Structures are given as structure tokens and as C-alpha cells.
Short mmCIF file of C-alpha atoms and ligand atoms in Angstrom, two decimals:
data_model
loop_
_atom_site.label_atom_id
_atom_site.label_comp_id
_atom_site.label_asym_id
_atom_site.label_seq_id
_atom_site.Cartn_x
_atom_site.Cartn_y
_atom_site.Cartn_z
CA UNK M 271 116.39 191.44 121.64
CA UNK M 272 114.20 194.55 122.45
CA UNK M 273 112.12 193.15 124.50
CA UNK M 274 115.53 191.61 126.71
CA UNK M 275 116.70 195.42 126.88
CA UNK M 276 113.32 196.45 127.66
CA UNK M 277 113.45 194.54 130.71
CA UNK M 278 117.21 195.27 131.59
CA UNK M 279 116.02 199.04 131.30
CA UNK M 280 112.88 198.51 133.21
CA UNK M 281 114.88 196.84 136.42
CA UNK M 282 117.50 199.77 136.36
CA UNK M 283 114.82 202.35 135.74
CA UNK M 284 113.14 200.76 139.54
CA UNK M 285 116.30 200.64 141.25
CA UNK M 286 116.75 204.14 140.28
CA UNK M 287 113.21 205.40 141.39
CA UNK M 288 113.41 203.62 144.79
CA UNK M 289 116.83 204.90 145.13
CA UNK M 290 115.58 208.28 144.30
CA UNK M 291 112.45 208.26 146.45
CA UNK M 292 114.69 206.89 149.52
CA UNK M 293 117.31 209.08 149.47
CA UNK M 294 115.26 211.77 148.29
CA UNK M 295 112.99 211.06 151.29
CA UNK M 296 116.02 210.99 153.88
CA UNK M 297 117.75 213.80 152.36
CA UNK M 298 114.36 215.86 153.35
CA UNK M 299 114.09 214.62 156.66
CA UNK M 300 117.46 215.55 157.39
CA UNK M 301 117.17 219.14 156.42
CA UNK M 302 114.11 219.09 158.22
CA UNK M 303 115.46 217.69 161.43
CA UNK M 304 118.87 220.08 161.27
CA UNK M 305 116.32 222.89 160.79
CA UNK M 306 113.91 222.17 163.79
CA UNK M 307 117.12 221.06 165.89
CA UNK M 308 118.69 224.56 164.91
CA UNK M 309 116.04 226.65 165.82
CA UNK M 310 115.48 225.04 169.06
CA UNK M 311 118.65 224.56 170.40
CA UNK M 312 119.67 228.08 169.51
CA UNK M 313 116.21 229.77 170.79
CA UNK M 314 116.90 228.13 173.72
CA UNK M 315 120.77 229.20 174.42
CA UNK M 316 120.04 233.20 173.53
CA UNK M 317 116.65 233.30 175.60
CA UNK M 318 118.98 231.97 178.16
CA UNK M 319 122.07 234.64 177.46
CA UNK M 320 119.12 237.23 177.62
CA UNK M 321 117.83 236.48 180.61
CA UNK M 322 121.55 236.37 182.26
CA UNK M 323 121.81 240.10 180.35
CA UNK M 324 118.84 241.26 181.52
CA UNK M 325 119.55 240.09 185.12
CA UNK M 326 122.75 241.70 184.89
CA UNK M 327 121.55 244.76 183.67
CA UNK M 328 118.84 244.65 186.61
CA UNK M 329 122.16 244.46 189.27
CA UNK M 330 123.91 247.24 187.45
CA UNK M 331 121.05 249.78 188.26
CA UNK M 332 120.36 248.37 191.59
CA UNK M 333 124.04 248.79 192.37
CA UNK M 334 123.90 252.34 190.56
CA UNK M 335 126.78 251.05 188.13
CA UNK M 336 126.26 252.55 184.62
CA UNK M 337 128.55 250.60 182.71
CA UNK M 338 127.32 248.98 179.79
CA UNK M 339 128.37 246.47 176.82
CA UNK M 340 131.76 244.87 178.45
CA UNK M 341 130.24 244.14 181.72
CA UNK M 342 127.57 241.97 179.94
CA UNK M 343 127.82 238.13 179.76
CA UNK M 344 127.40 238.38 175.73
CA UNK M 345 128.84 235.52 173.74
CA UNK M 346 131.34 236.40 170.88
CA UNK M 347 129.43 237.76 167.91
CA UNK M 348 126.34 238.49 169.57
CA UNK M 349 124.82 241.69 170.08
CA UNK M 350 122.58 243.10 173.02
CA UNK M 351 119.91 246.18 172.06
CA UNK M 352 117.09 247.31 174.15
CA UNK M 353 114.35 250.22 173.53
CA UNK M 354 115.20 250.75 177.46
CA UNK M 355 117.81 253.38 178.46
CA UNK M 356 120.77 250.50 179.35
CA UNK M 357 122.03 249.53 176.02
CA UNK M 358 122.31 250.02 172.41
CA UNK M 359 119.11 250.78 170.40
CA UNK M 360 117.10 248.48 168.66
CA UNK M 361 118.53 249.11 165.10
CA UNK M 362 115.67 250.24 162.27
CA UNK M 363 116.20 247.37 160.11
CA UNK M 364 115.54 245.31 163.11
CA UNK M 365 112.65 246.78 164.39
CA UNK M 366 110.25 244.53 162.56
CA UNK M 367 111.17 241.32 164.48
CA UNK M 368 108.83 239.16 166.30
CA UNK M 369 108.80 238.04 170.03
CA UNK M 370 110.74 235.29 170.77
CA UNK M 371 112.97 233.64 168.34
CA UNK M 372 113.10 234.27 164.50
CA UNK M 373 116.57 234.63 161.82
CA UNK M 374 117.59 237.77 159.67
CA UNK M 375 118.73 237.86 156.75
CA UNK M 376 120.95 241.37 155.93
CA UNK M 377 123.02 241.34 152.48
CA UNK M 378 125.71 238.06 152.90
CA UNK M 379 125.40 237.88 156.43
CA UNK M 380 122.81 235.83 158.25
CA UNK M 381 121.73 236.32 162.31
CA UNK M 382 119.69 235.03 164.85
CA UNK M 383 117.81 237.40 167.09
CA UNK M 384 115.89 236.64 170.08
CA UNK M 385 113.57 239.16 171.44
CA UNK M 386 111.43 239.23 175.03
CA UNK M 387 109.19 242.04 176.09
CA UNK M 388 109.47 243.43 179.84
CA UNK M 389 107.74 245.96 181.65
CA UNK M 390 107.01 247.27 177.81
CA UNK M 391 110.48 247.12 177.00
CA UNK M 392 111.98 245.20 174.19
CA UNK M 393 115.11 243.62 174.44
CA UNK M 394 116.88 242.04 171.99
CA UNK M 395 119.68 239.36 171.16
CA UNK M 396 121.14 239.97 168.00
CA UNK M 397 123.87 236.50 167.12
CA UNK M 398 125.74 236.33 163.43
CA UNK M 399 125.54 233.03 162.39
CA UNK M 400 127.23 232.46 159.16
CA UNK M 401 129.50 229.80 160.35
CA UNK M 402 127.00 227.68 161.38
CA UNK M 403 124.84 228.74 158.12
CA UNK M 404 128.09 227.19 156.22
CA UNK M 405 128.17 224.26 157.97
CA UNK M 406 124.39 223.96 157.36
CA UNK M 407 125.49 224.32 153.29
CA UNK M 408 128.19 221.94 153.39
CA UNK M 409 125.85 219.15 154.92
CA UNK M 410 123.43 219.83 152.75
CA UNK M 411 125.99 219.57 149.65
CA UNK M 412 127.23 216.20 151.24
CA UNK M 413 123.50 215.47 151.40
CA UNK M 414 122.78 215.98 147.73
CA UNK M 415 126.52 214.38 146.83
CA UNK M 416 125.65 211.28 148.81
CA UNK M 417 121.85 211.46 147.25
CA UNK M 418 123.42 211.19 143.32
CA UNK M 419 126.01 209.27 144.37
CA UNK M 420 123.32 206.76 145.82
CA UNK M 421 121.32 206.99 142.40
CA UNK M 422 124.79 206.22 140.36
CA UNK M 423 125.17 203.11 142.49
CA UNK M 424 121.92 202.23 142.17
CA UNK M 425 122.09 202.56 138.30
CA UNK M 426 125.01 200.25 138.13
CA UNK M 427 124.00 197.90 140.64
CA UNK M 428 120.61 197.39 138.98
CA UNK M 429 122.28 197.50 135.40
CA UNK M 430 124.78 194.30 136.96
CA UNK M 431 121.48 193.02 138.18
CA UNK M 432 119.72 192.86 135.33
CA UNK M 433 121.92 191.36 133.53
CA UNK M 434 122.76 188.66 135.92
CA UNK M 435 118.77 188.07 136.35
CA UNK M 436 118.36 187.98 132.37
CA UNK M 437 120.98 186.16 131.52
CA UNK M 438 119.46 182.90 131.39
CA UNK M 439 116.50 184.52 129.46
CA UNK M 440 118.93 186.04 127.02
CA UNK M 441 120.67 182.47 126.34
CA UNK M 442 117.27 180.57 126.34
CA UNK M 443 116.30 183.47 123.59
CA UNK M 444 119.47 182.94 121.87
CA UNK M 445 118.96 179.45 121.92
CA UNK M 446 115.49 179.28 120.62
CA UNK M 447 116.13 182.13 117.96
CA UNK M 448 119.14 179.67 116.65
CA UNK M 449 119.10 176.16 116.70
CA UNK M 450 116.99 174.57 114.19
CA UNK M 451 114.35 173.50 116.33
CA UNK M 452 111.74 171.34 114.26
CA UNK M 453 114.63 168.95 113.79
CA UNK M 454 113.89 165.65 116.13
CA UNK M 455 117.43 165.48 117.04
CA UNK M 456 117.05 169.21 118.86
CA UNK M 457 117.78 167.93 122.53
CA UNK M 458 115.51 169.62 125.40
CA UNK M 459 116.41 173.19 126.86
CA UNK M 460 114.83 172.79 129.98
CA UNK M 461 117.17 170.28 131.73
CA UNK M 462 119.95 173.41 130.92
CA UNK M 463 118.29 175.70 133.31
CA UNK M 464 117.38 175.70 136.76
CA UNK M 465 114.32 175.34 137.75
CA UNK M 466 112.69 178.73 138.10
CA UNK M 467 110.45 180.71 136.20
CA UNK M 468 113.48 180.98 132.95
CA UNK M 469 113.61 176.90 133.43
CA UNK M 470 109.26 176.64 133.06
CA UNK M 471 109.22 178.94 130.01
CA UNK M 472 112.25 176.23 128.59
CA UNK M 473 110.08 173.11 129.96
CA UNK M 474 106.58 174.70 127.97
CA UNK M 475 108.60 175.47 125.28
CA UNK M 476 110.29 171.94 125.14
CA UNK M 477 106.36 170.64 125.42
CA UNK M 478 105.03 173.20 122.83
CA UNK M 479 107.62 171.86 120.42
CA UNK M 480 106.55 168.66 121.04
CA UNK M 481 103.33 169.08 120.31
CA UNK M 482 104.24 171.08 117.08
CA UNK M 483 106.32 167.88 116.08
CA UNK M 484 103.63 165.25 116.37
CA UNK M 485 101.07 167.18 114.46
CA UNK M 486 104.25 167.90 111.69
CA UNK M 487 104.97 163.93 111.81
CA UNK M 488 101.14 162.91 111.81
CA UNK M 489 100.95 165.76 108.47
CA UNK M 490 103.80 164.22 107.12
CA UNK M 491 102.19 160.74 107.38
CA UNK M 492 98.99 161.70 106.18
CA UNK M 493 100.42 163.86 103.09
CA UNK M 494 102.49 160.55 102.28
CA UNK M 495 98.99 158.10 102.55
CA UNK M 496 97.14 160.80 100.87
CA UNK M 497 99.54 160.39 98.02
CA UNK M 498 100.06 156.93 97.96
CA UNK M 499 96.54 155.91 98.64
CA UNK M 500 95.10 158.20 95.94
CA UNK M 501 97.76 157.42 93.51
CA UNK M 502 96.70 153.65 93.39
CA UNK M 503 93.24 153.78 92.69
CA UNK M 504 94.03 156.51 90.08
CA UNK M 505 96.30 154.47 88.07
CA UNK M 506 93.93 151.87 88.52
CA UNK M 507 91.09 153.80 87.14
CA UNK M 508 93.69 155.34 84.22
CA UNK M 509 94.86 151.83 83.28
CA UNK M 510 91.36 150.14 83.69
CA UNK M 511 90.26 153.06 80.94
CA UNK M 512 92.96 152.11 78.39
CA UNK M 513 92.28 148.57 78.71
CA UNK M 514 88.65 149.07 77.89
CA UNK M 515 89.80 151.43 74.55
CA UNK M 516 91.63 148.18 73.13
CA UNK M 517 88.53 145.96 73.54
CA UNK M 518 87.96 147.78 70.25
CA UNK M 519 84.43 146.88 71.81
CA UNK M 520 83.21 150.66 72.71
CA UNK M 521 80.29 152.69 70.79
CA UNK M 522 81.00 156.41 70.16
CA UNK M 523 79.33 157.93 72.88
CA UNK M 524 80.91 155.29 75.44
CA UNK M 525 84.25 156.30 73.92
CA UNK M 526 83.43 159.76 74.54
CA UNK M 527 82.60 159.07 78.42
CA UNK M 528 85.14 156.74 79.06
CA UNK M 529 87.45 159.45 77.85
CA UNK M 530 85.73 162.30 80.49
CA UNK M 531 86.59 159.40 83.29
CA UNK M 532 90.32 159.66 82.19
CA UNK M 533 90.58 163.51 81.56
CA UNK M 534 88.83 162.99 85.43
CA UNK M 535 91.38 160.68 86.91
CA UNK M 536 93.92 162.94 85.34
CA UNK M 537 92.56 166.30 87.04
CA UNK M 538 92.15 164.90 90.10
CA UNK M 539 95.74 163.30 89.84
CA UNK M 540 96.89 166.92 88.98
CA UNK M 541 94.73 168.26 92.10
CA UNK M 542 96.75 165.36 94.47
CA UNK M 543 99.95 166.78 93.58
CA UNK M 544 99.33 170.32 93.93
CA UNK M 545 97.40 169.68 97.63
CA UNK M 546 100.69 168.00 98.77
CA UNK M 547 103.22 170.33 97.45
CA UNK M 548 101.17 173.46 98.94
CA UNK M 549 100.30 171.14 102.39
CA UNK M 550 104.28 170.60 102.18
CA UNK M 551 105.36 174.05 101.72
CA UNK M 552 107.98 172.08 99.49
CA UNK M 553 109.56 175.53 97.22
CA UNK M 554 110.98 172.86 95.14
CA UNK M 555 108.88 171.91 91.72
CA UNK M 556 110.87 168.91 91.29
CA UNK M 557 112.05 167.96 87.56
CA UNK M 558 109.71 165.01 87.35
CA UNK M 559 106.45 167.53 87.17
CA UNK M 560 104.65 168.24 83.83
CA UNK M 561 105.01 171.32 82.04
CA UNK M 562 102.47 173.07 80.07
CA UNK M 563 102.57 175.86 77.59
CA UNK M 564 100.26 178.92 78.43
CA UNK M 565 98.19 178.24 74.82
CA UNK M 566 98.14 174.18 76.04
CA UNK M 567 96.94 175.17 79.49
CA UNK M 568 93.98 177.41 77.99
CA UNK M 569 92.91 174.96 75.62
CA UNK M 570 92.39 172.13 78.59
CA UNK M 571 90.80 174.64 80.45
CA UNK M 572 88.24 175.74 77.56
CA UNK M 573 87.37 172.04 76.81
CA UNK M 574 86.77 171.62 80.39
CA UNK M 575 84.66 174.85 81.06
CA UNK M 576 82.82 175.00 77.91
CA UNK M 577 80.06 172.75 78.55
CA UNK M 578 79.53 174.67 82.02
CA UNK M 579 79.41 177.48 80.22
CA UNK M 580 77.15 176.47 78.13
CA UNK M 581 74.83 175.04 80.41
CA UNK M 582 74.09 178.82 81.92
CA UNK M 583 74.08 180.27 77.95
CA UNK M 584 77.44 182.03 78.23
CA UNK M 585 79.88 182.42 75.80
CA UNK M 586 83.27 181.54 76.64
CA UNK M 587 85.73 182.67 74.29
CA UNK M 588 89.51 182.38 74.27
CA UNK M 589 91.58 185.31 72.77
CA UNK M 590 94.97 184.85 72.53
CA UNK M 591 96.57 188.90 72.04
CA UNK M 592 100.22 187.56 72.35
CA UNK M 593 102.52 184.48 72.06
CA UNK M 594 103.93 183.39 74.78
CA UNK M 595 106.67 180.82 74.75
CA UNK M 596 107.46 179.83 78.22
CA UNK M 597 106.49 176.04 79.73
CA UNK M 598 104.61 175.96 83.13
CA UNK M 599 104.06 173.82 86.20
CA UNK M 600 100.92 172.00 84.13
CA UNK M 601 99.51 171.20 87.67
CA UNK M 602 99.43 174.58 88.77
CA UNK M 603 98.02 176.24 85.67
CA UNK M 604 95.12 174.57 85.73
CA UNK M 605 94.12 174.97 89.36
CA UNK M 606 94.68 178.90 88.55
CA UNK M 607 93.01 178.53 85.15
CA UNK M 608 90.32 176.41 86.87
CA UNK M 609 89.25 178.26 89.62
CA UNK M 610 89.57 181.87 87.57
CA UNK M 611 87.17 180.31 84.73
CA UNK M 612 84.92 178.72 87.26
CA UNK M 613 84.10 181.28 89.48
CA UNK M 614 83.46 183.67 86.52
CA UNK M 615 81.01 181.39 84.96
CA UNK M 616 79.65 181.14 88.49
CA UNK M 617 79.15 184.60 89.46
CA UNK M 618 77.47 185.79 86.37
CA UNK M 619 74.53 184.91 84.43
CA UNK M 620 74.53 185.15 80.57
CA UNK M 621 76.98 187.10 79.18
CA UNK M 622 80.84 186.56 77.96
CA UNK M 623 83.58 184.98 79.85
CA UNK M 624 86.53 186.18 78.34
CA UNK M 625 89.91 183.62 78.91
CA UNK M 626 93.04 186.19 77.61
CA UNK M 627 96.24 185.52 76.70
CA UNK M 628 99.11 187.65 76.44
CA UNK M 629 102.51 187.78 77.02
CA UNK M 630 103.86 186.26 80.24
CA UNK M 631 100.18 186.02 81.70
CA UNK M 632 96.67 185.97 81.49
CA UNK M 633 93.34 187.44 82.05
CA UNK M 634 89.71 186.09 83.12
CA UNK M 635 87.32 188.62 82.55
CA UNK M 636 83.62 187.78 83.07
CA UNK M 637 80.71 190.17 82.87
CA UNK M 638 78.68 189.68 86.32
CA UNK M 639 78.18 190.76 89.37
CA UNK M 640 81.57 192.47 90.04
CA UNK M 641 83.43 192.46 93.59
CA UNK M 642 83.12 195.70 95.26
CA UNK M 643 86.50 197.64 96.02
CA UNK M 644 86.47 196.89 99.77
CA UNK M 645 85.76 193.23 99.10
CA UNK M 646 88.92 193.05 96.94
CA UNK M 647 91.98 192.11 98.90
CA UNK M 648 89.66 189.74 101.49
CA UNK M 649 88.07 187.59 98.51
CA UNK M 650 91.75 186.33 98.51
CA UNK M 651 91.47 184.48 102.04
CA UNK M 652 90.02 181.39 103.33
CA UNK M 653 86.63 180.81 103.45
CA UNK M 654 85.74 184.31 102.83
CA UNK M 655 82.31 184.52 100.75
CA UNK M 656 80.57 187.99 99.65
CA UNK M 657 77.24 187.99 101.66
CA UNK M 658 75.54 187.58 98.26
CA UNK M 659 77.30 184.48 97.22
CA UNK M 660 75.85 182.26 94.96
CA UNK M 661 75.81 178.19 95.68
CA UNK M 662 77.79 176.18 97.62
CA UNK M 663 81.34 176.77 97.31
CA UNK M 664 83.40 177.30 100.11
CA UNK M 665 85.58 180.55 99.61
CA UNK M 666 88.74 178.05 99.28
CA UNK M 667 88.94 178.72 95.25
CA UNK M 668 90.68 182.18 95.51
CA UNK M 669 92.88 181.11 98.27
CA UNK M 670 94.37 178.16 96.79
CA UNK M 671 94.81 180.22 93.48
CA UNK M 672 96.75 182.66 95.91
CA UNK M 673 98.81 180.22 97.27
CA UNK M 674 99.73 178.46 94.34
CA UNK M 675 100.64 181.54 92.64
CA UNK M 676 103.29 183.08 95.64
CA UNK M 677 104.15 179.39 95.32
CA UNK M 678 105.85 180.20 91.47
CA UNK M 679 106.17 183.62 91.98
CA UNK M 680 103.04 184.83 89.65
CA UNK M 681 100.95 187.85 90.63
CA UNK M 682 97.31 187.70 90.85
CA UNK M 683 95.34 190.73 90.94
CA UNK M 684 91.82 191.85 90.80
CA UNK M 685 91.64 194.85 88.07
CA UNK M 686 88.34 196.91 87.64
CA UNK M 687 86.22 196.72 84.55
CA UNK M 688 84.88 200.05 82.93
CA UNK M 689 81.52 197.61 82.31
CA UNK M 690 80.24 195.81 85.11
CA UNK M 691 81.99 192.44 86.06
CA UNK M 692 85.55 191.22 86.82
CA UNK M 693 89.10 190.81 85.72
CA UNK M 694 91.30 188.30 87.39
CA UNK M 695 95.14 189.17 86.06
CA UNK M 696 97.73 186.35 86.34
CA UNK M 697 101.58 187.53 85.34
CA UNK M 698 103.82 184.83 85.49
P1 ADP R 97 83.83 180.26 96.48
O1 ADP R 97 83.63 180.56 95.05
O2 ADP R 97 83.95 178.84 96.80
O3 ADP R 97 82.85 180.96 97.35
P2 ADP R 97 86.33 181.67 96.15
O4 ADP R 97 87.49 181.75 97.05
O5 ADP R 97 86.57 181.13 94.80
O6 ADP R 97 85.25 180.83 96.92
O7 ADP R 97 85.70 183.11 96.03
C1 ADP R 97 85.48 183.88 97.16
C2 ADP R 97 84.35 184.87 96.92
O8 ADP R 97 84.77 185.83 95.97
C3 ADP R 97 83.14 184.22 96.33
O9 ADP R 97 82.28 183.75 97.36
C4 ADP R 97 82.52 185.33 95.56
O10 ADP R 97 81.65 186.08 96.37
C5 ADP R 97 83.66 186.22 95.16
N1 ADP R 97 84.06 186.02 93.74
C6 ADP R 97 85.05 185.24 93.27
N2 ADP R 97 85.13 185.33 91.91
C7 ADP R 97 84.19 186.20 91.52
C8 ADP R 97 83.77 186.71 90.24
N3 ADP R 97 84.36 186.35 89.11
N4 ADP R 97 82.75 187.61 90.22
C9 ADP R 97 82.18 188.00 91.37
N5 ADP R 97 82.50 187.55 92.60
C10 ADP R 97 83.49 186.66 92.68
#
């Protein structure tokens, strides 16, 4: 939506520049053409009137007649001086003005004056001219009305525009922003709109959301063969290992394996489900999934871990500091649990790894290498590895534990250790 009155604004805000620089431009032009036009027609009419004064003036002494002012041929409002002896002197406040034609400004009233130099005589034409100077104001007030009133029309002409023009973009964003549009049955947009530039951005999205669909069927497909074609050979493997207990046939130690296989084929059974529920995005943990108590959960995980453990002369210890009573997606615990335990064993040598319990959560605390502060929040995404990481994982570990935990709504956090090492916190 702001980026649809972004664009509306943008399309007035050009109609009103080019509005403004046009008129602006002719509005200039025409005060500078009524000002050029001014002074030359009216230079041009007193030099005449002068010259017809002067000439008379020249008769009058030839003739010897000595009568001055109403004998001129002076034009109403206009005034006649002369340094000479046959008219009225050149007033003070006047005497500053140049040859030829220039205007005068005295209080409210405005003149023109036109003077010539003869025989080292000045003579002057001195014309009032505030009637034409408020004719020259009122054009230039219809001028400026006619400017704004230009840049209002322009305004709401570009305004109607715009909308008009973005109409089709607005409906095609409308349309996009509502409908459910992953669902197959979604008809087309583009044969709605014509077939302009709003009609190719509803063809590429029809063809984008095409695309998006396949790759969502072909996921769908492959989440559904994954699950089915793992399942099988799982319950094969499961069955095959129960079958082989009731031989009554088994040693000890072959006991002992065949019961890692099934603890195996269980895990990875357990690993199936929670690949497809994250690769699903399903929010749903479905009544049908096993549930685990926290103390259940850390037991698994310590029978699993210890030998690892072990193997790198660490002690793994499980403290339990509270009770806690709730039941748990079993799946889910033990990928957390898992990865948490596995990692710390990883990433330090010797030492304790510490699994604790409390209420409503846990804590993995190991005591190795540490993550440094600035590492902390990226350790969380995929396929990010610290420089010095150890072996051959992937950086996937902390980013399925992530996952899986905004999945049931736990919080995972990395807490600092006053000794050296780390301390993974899970609250349910
Ligand atoms: P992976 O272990 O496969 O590299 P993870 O996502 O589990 O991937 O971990 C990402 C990175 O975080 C690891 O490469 C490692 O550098 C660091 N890391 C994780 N757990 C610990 C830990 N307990 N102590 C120190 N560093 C750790």
C-alpha cells in the first residue's frame, strides 16, 4: 500500500513541477515581453511628442510669439521642462535623469520621462503613468492567478491520473495480497488485465507461482516417499530384530548388538519424523506422536552419549536439580538433547559434560573451547562453522535444534560460563 501511494504521489508531484516550470516559465516571459514592449512603445511616442514640442517651440521664437505651456502639443498628463529659457525648469528631483528614455519613481506616483540634449540644452518630457502601471499590476495578478490556478489543475488532474493509471496495479496488489494463492485451484490473473506492463507483472507472477507450485508438489512427493520408503525398511529391520530375540538362539554380546541395531532403527525412525514435520512446516504435533518425560528423555540420551563420552575420557554426568512433570514430543527431545550433548562432547577435550535438569527445561554445559560473544547468535544458522571447528560436521546441528525448538515454542539460548566452556539452555 505505500509503495501504491508512493507512486500516486510521485505522478502528481511531476505534473505539478512541469506545471510549475511551464507556467512559471511563461509567466516570466510575459512580464518580460510587457516590459520591453512598454518601454519601447512609450520611448518612442514621447521622443516623438518632444520633437513636435521642440519644433513648436522653435516656430514660437521665430514668429516672436512668447506664449508657452497651452500652445504646446502636450498629451494629457504630461509635462514639458527645459534648462532653455521657453518652458518650465527642469525640476531638482529630476535633474538626475539620463538621455533618452528612463521611469521615475516619486512617493505613489510613477512617470516616464524622456530627455534629448540640443544645442546644450536639455529638454525634457515628464508623462504620469500610474494607469498604465495598474494595468501592468492587474496582468501580472491575473498572471500569478492563472499560474496557481494552473498548478491546482495540474494537482487534480495528475491525482485523477494516477489513480486511473494505478488502478489496475492497486487491484492486481489487492489480489495477490488476498487470495490464497498456493492453492491449485487459484485461477490465473493475467488473462484479467490487459496486456501492458500491469498485465506482464500478472503473467510473471502467474509463471512464478507456477514454478513455486511444482517445486511445493515435487516436496510434497518426496516428503511422502521419504516417509514411506524409510518407514518400510525400518519396520523391517525392527521386526527382523525381534524375530531374532525369540530364536532364544543369541549369546550375550549378540543380544547386546542386536539391541544397538534396534535402539538404531528407532533413532533414525525418530529422525524421519522430525525431518518431515520441520520440511512440512506442519504446526500440528498430531496425537499419534510419542511423548517423553524430561527425566525419560535424559536417560536415552545418557545411554546413547556415554560411550562417546567415554571414548574422549569425559565424564558425562546427569544432575537432575528439579522435577519436572510435563510429557514431551519424544522425537523432538532427543534431536535437541542429541545435538546439545554431541556437540559438547565434540568441542571439548577431557573434562565434564554436564546434562541438567530443572524445572520446565534443561541445561548442557560442557567445559571446552567456549563460543566467543560475537559468534553467538550466528552458531544458530545453517552451515555456519567457527573457523576453528573441529571434524566434519556440517553446522546443521544448531539449526535444526533451532528449528525444532520455535517449532514447540521452547527457547534456546547460549549463556556464558564464569569457567571456560558452554551452556546451551532449553526452557520448554
Ligand atoms: P557442526 O557441529 O556440525 O559444525 P552445529 O550447528 O552443531 O554444526 O554447530 C555450529 C558451530 O557452533 C560448530 O561448528 C562449532 O564451531 C560451534 N559449537 C557448537 N556447539 C559448541 C560447543 N558446545 N562448544 C564450542 N563450540 C560449539
Amino acid at each position: 500500500m505505500a509503495y501504491k501511494r508512493a507512486l500516486t504521489r510521485r505522478i502528481v508531484i511531476a505534473f505539478v513541477a512541469i506545471t510549475l516550470v511551464v507556467s512559471g516559465a511563461f509567466a516570466l516571459s510575459l512580464v518580460y515581453v510587457v516590459h520591453v514592449v512598454e518601454e519601447h512603445l512609450v520611448a518612442e511616442e514621447l521622443e516623438e511628442e518632444l520633437n513636435q514640442v521642440l519644433a513648436r517651440l522653435s516656430k514660437m521664437a521665430s514668429s516672436g510669439d512668447s506664449s508657452e505651456g497651452p500652445g504646446l502639443p502636450l498629451e494629457p498628463k504630461t509635462q514639458f521642462y527645459t534648462s532653455g529659457p521657453q518652458g518650465p525648469a527642469i525640476p531638482r528631483s529630476l535633474a538626475g535623469s539620463r538621455e533618452g528614455f528612463s521611469e521615475f519613481v516619486d512617493g505613489a506616483d510613477a512617470f516616464y520621462v524622456f530627455q534629448q540634449t540640443r544645442h546644450g540644452l536639455r529638454h525634457m518630457l515628464v508623462k504620469e503613468q500610474n494607469e498604465f502601471e495598474q494595468r501592468e499590476q492587474a496582468l501580472y495578478s491575473g498572471v500569478l492567478a492563472g499560474s496557481l490556478f494552473s498548478i491546482l489543475a495540474a494537482s487534480i488532474l495528475g491525482w485523477l491520473l494516477a489513480r486511473r493509471v494505478m488502478a489496475p496495479v492497486a487491484r492486481l496488489a489487492r489480489q495477490v495480497r488476498h487470495r490464497d494463492q498456493l492453492l491449485p485451484v487459484a485461477p490465473p490473473l493475467a488473462p484479467d488485465y490487459a496486456d501492458d506492463e500491469v498485465g506482464q507483472l500478472a503473467a510473471a507472477f502467474d509463471a512464478t507461482l507456477g514454478y513455486l507450485r511444482q517445486a511445493l508438489e515435487r516436496e510434497r512427493f518426496f516428503t511422502g516417499d521419504v516417509s514411506h520408503e524409510l518407514r518400510t525398511p525400518l519396520m523391517v529391520i525392527a521386526s527382523s530384530c525381534e524375530l531374532l530375540v525369540e530364536t532364544g538362539e543369541l549369546t550375550g554380546t549378540q543380544l547386546k548388538q542386536l539391541h544397538q541395531i534396534e535402539v538404531a532403527g528407532s533413532d533414525i525412525q525418530e529422525l524421519v519424523e522430525t525431518f518431515l514435520f520441520l520440511a512440512r512446516g506442519d504446526s500440528r504435533t498430531g496425537d499419534t506422536v510419542a511423548r517423553v518425560t524430561l527425566a525419560g528423555a535424559a536417560d536415552n540420551a545418557m545411554q546413547r552419549f556415554s560411550a562417546m563420552a567415554n571414548a574422549k575420557g569425559q565424564d558425562l554426568k546427569l544432575i537432575v536439580e528439579a522435577q519436572d512433570s510435563g510429557s514431551y514430543n519424544a522425537s523432538f527431545l532427543a534431536v535437541v538433547m542429541a545435538n546439545l550433548l554431541r556437540n559438547a562432547i565434540h568441542y571439548s577435550d577431557g573434562g565434564e559434560v554436564r546434562l541438567v535438569l530443572v524445572k520446565g527445561g534443561f541445561r548442557v554445559e560442557d567445559s571446552g573451547i567456549g563460543v566467543a560473544a560475537e559468534e553467538q547468535r550466528e552458531i544458530f544458522e545453517p552451515f555456519y562453522r567457527i573457523d576453528h571447528a573441529r571434524g566434519e560436521g556440517q553446522g546443521l546441528g544448531l539449526s535444526i535444534v533451532k528449528r525444532v525448538c520455535q517449532h514447540q515454542g521452547w527457547a534456546i539460548n547460549l549463556r556464558p560460563l564464569d569457567s571456560a566452556g558452554s551452556c546451551f539452555v532449553v526452557d520448554f
